[in-house]
Tab-separated table of C-alpha atoms in Angstrom:
chain	number	residue	atom	x	y	z
A	532	MET	CA	178.954	322.502	69.051
A	533	ILE	CA	176.243	323.395	71.351
A	534	SER	CA	174.825	320.530	73.284
A	535	PHE	CA	170.931	321.278	74.378
A	536	PHE	CA	169.305	319.181	77.029
A	537	LYS	CA	165.523	318.120	76.871
A	538	PRO	CA	164.221	319.353	80.228
A	539	THR	CA	162.291	316.718	82.367
A	540	PHE	CA	159.144	318.592	83.513
A	541	LYS	CA	157.141	318.197	86.458
A	542	SER	CA	153.496	316.893	85.585
A	543	VAL	CA	150.327	318.860	86.084
A	544	ASP	CA	149.405	317.097	89.134
A	545	GLU	CA	152.965	317.581	90.820
A	546	ILE	CA	152.554	321.363	90.224
A	547	ILE	CA	149.085	321.917	91.575
A	548	GLN	CA	150.051	320.320	94.708
A	549	MET	CA	152.216	323.556	95.332
A	550	ASP	CA	151.073	325.785	98.068
A	551	GLU	CA	149.706	328.781	95.526
A	552	PHE	CA	147.376	326.095	93.816
A	553	LYS	CA	145.863	324.676	97.131
A	554	SER	CA	142.156	325.818	96.003
A	555	GLN	CA	140.249	323.675	93.330
A	556	GLU	CA	139.504	327.014	91.686
A	557	ASN	CA	143.155	328.003	91.236
A	558	GLN	CA	143.956	324.150	89.978
A	559	GLU	CA	141.518	324.373	87.488
A	560	LEU	CA	142.563	327.825	86.292
A	561	PHE	CA	146.328	326.919	86.248
A	562	LYS	CA	145.529	323.618	84.167
A	563	LYS	CA	143.917	326.223	81.265
A	564	VAL	CA	147.312	327.966	81.449
A	565	PHE	CA	149.520	325.161	81.386
A	566	HIS	CA	147.874	323.478	78.346
A	567	LYS	CA	148.585	326.807	76.526
A	568	ASP	CA	151.933	327.458	77.390
A	569	HIS	CA	153.676	324.290	78.496
A	570	PHE	CA	157.230	323.959	76.799
A	571	PHE	CA	157.031	321.225	74.439
A	572	ASN	CA	153.250	320.963	74.571
A	573	PRO	CA	151.862	318.986	71.415
A	574	LEU	CA	149.026	321.554	71.071
A	575	ASN	CA	151.753	324.149	70.792
A	576	GLN	CA	153.906	322.394	68.398
A	577	GLY	CA	153.393	323.003	64.515
A	578	ASP	CA	155.487	324.402	61.591
A	579	ASN	CA	154.666	328.038	62.353
A	580	THR	CA	157.821	330.045	62.906
A	581	SER	CA	156.202	333.690	61.625
A	582	TYR	CA	155.103	334.927	65.348
A	583	ARG	CA	156.374	338.255	66.798
A	584	LYS	CA	158.765	337.778	69.612
A	585	PHE	CA	158.410	340.031	72.684
A	586	ILE	CA	160.306	340.544	75.936
A	587	VAL	CA	159.007	342.056	79.217
A	588	ILE	CA	161.705	343.898	81.069
A	589	SER	CA	161.222	345.053	84.664
A	590	THR	CA	162.198	344.468	88.243
A	591	GLN	CA	160.099	342.620	91.225
A	592	ARG	CA	157.299	344.028	92.471
A	593	SER	CA	156.658	346.212	89.322
A	594	GLY	CA	153.590	344.556	87.983
A	595	THR	CA	155.314	341.765	86.145
A	596	ASN	CA	153.044	339.100	87.066
A	597	LEU	CA	150.053	341.149	86.338
A	598	LEU	CA	151.112	342.155	82.884
A	599	VAL	CA	152.405	338.778	82.081
A	600	ASN	CA	149.145	337.362	82.747
A	601	LEU	CA	147.001	339.893	81.188
A	602	LEU	CA	149.164	339.070	77.754
A	603	ARG	CA	148.945	335.384	77.747
A	604	SER	CA	145.026	335.579	77.995
A	605	HIS	CA	145.183	336.696	74.560
A	606	SER	CA	144.213	333.508	72.496
A	607	ASN	CA	147.280	333.971	70.100
A	608	VAL	CA	149.918	334.803	72.717
A	609	VAL	CA	152.338	332.405	74.622
A	610	CYS	CA	154.000	334.283	77.217
A	611	TYR	CA	156.630	332.466	79.504
A	612	THR	CA	157.691	333.692	83.039
A	613	GLU	CA	161.043	334.346	84.144
A	614	ILE	CA	163.717	331.970	81.726
A	615	PHE	CA	166.788	333.376	83.136
A	616	LYS	CA	166.460	332.617	86.946
A	617	GLU	CA	169.495	333.731	89.192
A	618	ASN	CA	172.116	331.435	90.371
A	619	ASN	CA	170.815	328.516	87.653
A	620	ARG	CA	167.708	328.121	89.668
A	621	PRO	CA	165.333	325.904	87.914
A	622	LEU	CA	161.875	327.209	86.309
A	623	TRP	CA	158.956	326.852	88.977
A	624	CYS	CA	157.620	323.949	86.265
A	625	PHE	CA	160.819	322.149	85.594
A	626	GLN	CA	162.573	319.269	87.898
A	627	LYS	CA	165.509	320.368	89.992
A	628	THR	CA	167.464	318.155	88.040
A	629	ASP	CA	167.919	320.432	84.892
A	630	SER	CA	170.927	322.330	86.155
A	631	LYS	CA	172.977	321.784	82.742
A	632	THR	CA	169.899	323.429	80.924
A	633	TYR	CA	170.544	326.641	83.272
A	634	GLN	CA	174.114	326.744	82.679
A	635	LEU	CA	173.720	326.595	78.987
A	636	ALA	CA	170.946	329.679	79.230
A	637	GLN	CA	173.832	331.568	81.161
A	638	LYS	CA	176.254	331.037	78.588
A	639	TYR	CA	174.680	331.215	75.231
A	640	PRO	CA	171.336	332.845	75.909
A	641	VAL	CA	170.362	333.579	72.150
A	642	ASP	CA	170.699	329.723	71.455
A	643	TYR	CA	168.595	328.891	74.688
A	644	LEU	CA	166.098	331.091	73.706
A	645	ASN	CA	165.766	329.983	70.116
A	646	HIS	CA	165.899	326.176	70.755
A	647	TYR	CA	163.206	326.053	73.870
A	648	PHE	CA	161.230	328.786	73.364
A	649	PHE	CA	161.363	330.712	70.023
A	650	ARG	CA	160.604	327.486	68.113
A	651	ASN	CA	157.838	326.140	65.989
A	652	TYR	CA	154.033	326.802	67.137
A	653	SER	CA	150.778	325.914	65.835
A	654	GLU	CA	149.015	328.455	63.207
A	655	ASN	CA	147.105	330.338	66.057
A	656	VAL	CA	150.024	331.501	67.911
A	657	LYS	CA	151.073	334.961	66.833
A	658	ALA	CA	153.241	336.149	69.098
A	659	VAL	CA	155.869	334.562	72.061
A	660	GLY	CA	157.578	336.228	74.661
A	661	PHE	CA	158.825	336.063	78.178
A	662	LYS	CA	159.503	337.914	81.260
A	663	TYR	CA	163.153	339.124	82.223
A	664	MET	CA	164.435	340.635	85.397
A	665	TYR	CA	167.366	343.444	85.748
A	666	ASN	CA	170.529	341.847	86.398
A	667	GLN	CA	169.571	338.072	85.305
A	668	LEU	CA	172.168	337.873	82.893
A	669	ARG	CA	175.336	340.147	82.588
A	670	THR	CA	175.355	342.889	80.223
A	671	GLN	CA	176.937	341.286	77.187
A	672	LYS	CA	174.535	338.584	77.377
A	673	ILE	CA	171.258	340.706	77.403
A	674	LYS	CA	172.845	342.767	74.800
A	675	LYS	CA	173.096	339.932	72.567
A	676	VAL	CA	169.574	338.677	73.359
A	677	ILE	CA	168.150	341.889	72.774
A	678	GLN	CA	170.080	342.434	69.404
A	679	ASN	CA	168.559	339.017	68.457
A	680	PHE	CA	165.353	340.666	67.968
A	681	HIS	CA	164.020	342.298	65.177
A	682	LYS	CA	164.169	345.909	65.105
A	683	GLU	CA	160.785	346.434	63.297
A	684	GLN	CA	158.501	343.506	63.956
A	685	ASP	CA	159.401	342.524	67.444
A	686	LEU	CA	158.620	344.259	70.821
A	687	ILE	CA	160.399	344.911	73.695
A	688	ILE	CA	158.075	346.034	76.847
A	689	HIS	CA	160.067	348.136	79.374
A	690	LEU	CA	157.630	347.962	82.640
A	691	LYS	CA	158.593	350.579	85.241
A	692	ARG	CA	157.171	351.614	88.328
A	693	LYS	CA	157.182	355.199	88.980
A	694	ASN	CA	157.017	354.982	93.076
A	695	LYS	CA	159.817	353.344	94.184
A	696	LEU	CA	158.797	353.497	97.732
A	697	ARG	CA	155.749	351.425	97.138
A	698	ALA	CA	157.642	348.842	94.937
A	699	TYR	CA	160.296	348.490	98.150
A	700	LEU	CA	157.314	348.263	100.495
A	701	SER	CA	155.926	345.437	98.272
A	702	LEU	CA	159.024	343.573	98.200
A	703	LYS	CA	159.632	343.957	102.023
A	704	LEU	CA	155.801	342.900	102.713
A	705	MET	CA	156.440	339.691	100.585
A	706	GLU	CA	159.557	338.670	102.476
A	707	GLU	CA	157.700	339.390	105.569
A	708	SER	CA	154.396	337.522	105.378
A	709	LYS	CA	155.645	335.087	102.803
A	710	ILE	CA	153.225	335.334	100.013
A	711	SER	CA	153.231	335.593	96.282
A	712	ASP	CA	150.365	336.414	93.925
A	713	LYS	CA	147.267	335.618	94.349
A	714	LEU	CA	145.294	333.854	91.276
A	715	ILE	CA	141.817	334.739	91.163
A	716	SER	CA	139.028	333.297	88.949
A	717	GLU	CA	137.530	335.104	86.150
A	718	ASN	CA	134.020	335.025	87.994
A	719	GLU	CA	135.763	337.015	91.148
A	720	LEU	CA	136.954	339.839	88.743
A	721	GLY	CA	133.868	341.682	89.326
A	722	LYS	CA	134.307	341.207	92.994
A	723	PHE	CA	138.141	342.298	92.558
A	724	GLN	CA	137.160	345.588	91.156
A	725	ASN	CA	134.443	346.424	93.351
A	726	LYS	CA	136.286	345.547	96.583
A	727	LYS	CA	136.759	348.213	99.224
A	728	PRO	CA	140.302	348.354	101.065
A	729	SER	CA	141.114	345.172	103.102
A	730	GLY	CA	144.130	343.560	104.356
A	731	ILE	CA	146.190	340.940	102.905
A	732	GLU	CA	146.487	337.457	104.776
A	733	ASN	CA	148.838	337.671	107.422
A	734	PHE	CA	149.546	341.431	106.974
A	735	LYS	CA	152.009	342.909	109.181
A	736	PRO	CA	153.895	346.736	108.752
A	737	VAL	CA	157.350	346.516	108.528
A	738	TYR	CA	160.123	348.709	109.378
A	739	ILE	CA	162.430	350.120	106.312
A	740	LYS	CA	166.032	351.154	106.848
A	741	SER	CA	166.525	354.745	105.090
A	742	ASP	CA	169.638	353.720	103.755
A	743	GLU	CA	168.597	350.420	102.173
A	744	LEU	CA	165.343	352.201	100.685
A	745	LYS	CA	167.646	355.158	99.313
A	746	THR	CA	170.094	352.267	97.958
A	747	TYR	CA	167.246	350.565	96.284
A	748	ILE	CA	165.772	353.556	94.733
A	749	GLU	CA	169.049	354.500	93.334
A	750	THR	CA	170.319	350.939	92.079
A	751	THR	CA	166.602	350.558	90.494
A	752	TYR	CA	166.901	353.844	88.323
A	753	ILE	CA	170.412	353.035	87.646
A	754	ALA	CA	169.218	349.678	86.245
A	755	GLU	CA	166.204	351.295	84.276
A	756	LYS	CA	168.757	353.555	82.633
A	757	GLN	CA	171.141	350.815	81.607
A	758	HIS	CA	168.044	348.998	80.028
A	759	SER	CA	166.749	351.897	78.553
A	760	GLU	CA	169.900	352.462	76.910
A	761	LEU	CA	170.031	348.930	75.434
A	762	ILE	CA	166.820	349.085	73.855
A	763	LYS	CA	166.753	352.433	72.618
A	764	ASN	CA	167.355	351.189	68.975
A	765	GLN	CA	164.929	348.365	69.317
A	766	ASN	CA	161.111	348.720	68.782
A	767	HIS	CA	160.204	349.281	72.118
A	768	ILE	CA	157.197	350.549	74.509
A	769	THR	CA	157.693	351.824	77.902
A	770	VAL	CA	154.710	350.904	80.376
A	771	PHE	CA	154.502	352.104	83.856
A	772	TYR	CA	152.626	349.997	86.731
A	773	GLU	CA	150.669	352.820	87.955
A	774	ASN	CA	149.112	353.251	84.339
A	775	LEU	CA	148.384	349.656	84.374
A	776	LEU	CA	146.355	349.741	87.071
A	777	LYS	CA	144.530	352.891	86.195
A	778	GLU	CA	143.500	351.924	82.833
A	779	MET	CA	144.458	348.266	82.435
A	780	VAL	CA	142.380	347.644	79.167
A	781	LYS	CA	143.793	350.762	77.438
A	782	THR	CA	147.443	349.924	78.285
A	783	ALA	CA	147.142	346.212	77.580
A	784	ASN	CA	145.424	347.098	74.285
A	785	GLN	CA	148.434	349.443	73.583
A	786	ILE	CA	150.733	346.410	73.759
A	787	ILE	CA	148.432	344.421	71.867
A	788	ILE	CA	148.204	346.866	68.903
A	789	ASN	CA	151.985	346.801	68.741
A	790	LEU	CA	152.118	343.219	68.512
A	791	GLY	CA	150.115	343.428	65.412
A	792	LEU	CA	147.366	341.437	67.136
A	793	PRO	CA	143.567	341.812	67.237
A	794	ILE	CA	142.109	343.517	70.278
A	795	GLU	CA	140.260	340.893	72.675
A	796	GLU	CA	138.758	340.857	76.157
A	797	LEU	CA	141.537	340.074	78.481
A	798	THR	CA	141.510	338.414	81.976
A	799	ILE	CA	143.093	339.394	84.940
A	800	LEU	CA	144.721	336.623	87.124
A	801	ASN	CA	146.368	338.648	90.001
A	802	GLU	CA	144.667	340.525	93.201
A	803	LYS	CA	146.506	343.591	94.247
A	804	GLN	CA	147.554	342.541	97.634
A	805	ASN	CA	148.510	345.460	100.043
A	806	LYS	CA	145.400	347.894	100.512
A	807	TYR	CA	146.479	349.487	103.101
A	808	LEU	CA	147.928	353.018	103.332
A	809	LEU	CA	151.722	353.796	103.170
A	810	SER	CA	151.544	355.289	106.685
A	811	GLU	CA	149.750	352.100	107.784
A	812	SER	CA	152.056	349.781	106.124
A	813	ILE	CA	155.499	351.144	107.374
A	814	LEU	CA	156.143	351.272	111.035
A	815	ASN	CA	158.474	354.409	110.738
A	816	TYR	CA	156.558	356.219	107.968
A	817	ALA	CA	156.516	359.657	109.465
A	818	GLU	CA	160.325	359.011	110.146
A	819	LEU	CA	161.223	358.314	106.469
A	820	LYS	CA	158.809	360.870	105.290
A	821	LYS	CA	160.649	363.597	107.090
A	822	GLU	CA	164.006	362.292	105.984
A	823	PHE	CA	163.383	362.334	102.552
A	824	ALA	CA	161.397	365.427	102.331
A	825	GLU	CA	163.967	367.656	100.953
A	826	THR	CA	164.963	365.208	98.361
A	827	GLU	CA	163.811	364.118	94.870
A	828	PHE	CA	162.143	361.181	96.324
A	829	ALA	CA	159.770	363.210	98.311
A	830	SER	CA	156.697	362.561	96.137
A	831	PHE	CA	157.067	358.969	96.899
A	832	PHE	CA	155.518	359.088	100.436
A	833	GLU	CA	152.185	360.732	98.953
A	834	GLU	CA	149.361	358.690	100.212
């Protein structure tokens, strides 16, 4: 018999003291999201189990935060972030003492999902999902999770980024500058959309090793192919990050329609961070561009 543990959560007051919630504006914004999505939130408890399930499958720096925040801004959607963290690291809203819960997640992922996330909700909840990053579970485990989805009713969203160089650059910049996605309030959305290219805080161009870039691109393609194979017999949709940026409303509505939900005006909560050209962001850009010029990855270097 599987023994489940009730997680001990950080309070709202504890969470908003974290670096990403320093501003009063972001704290108020988080409280709205928290009270809608928080596990075991009394507002979300009820007798409703007839909602649709969904999963966003992707890799780092491919627009998952943008997409998840868009989806969770829909009044009928509950969307969690990464619930299968690597190395049993706790979710950011959990206390660190809950390691047993994460051991359970790795060993019995389907039971973990059904017990903690795909549970009873209030009647207004029509879709419940989460974000999964490549390799957070072993192949056989994620296969079981996917097979647990209803082939017609539930939805798997495979989010990809076409330009693997930009994805890797974003990863390197994040590592170098120690930044994460910034939350912006609804009244700042207009400013964001009309903003001219400008730098991010503490921005510094990075040096990229060609062999590490090549390895990243190739392993990402392999992971994409493996997961495409896993979901081919399920109800799924492939979304590209580039399309999401260019046609945000159209792309998001396509997903909402696939979930059988009414169209609503969705809210963006992320600001695109790096507004510099590739040649301004990569110290050895010219060298890399020349090296990859005769390869299938040459188009990634287009500004």
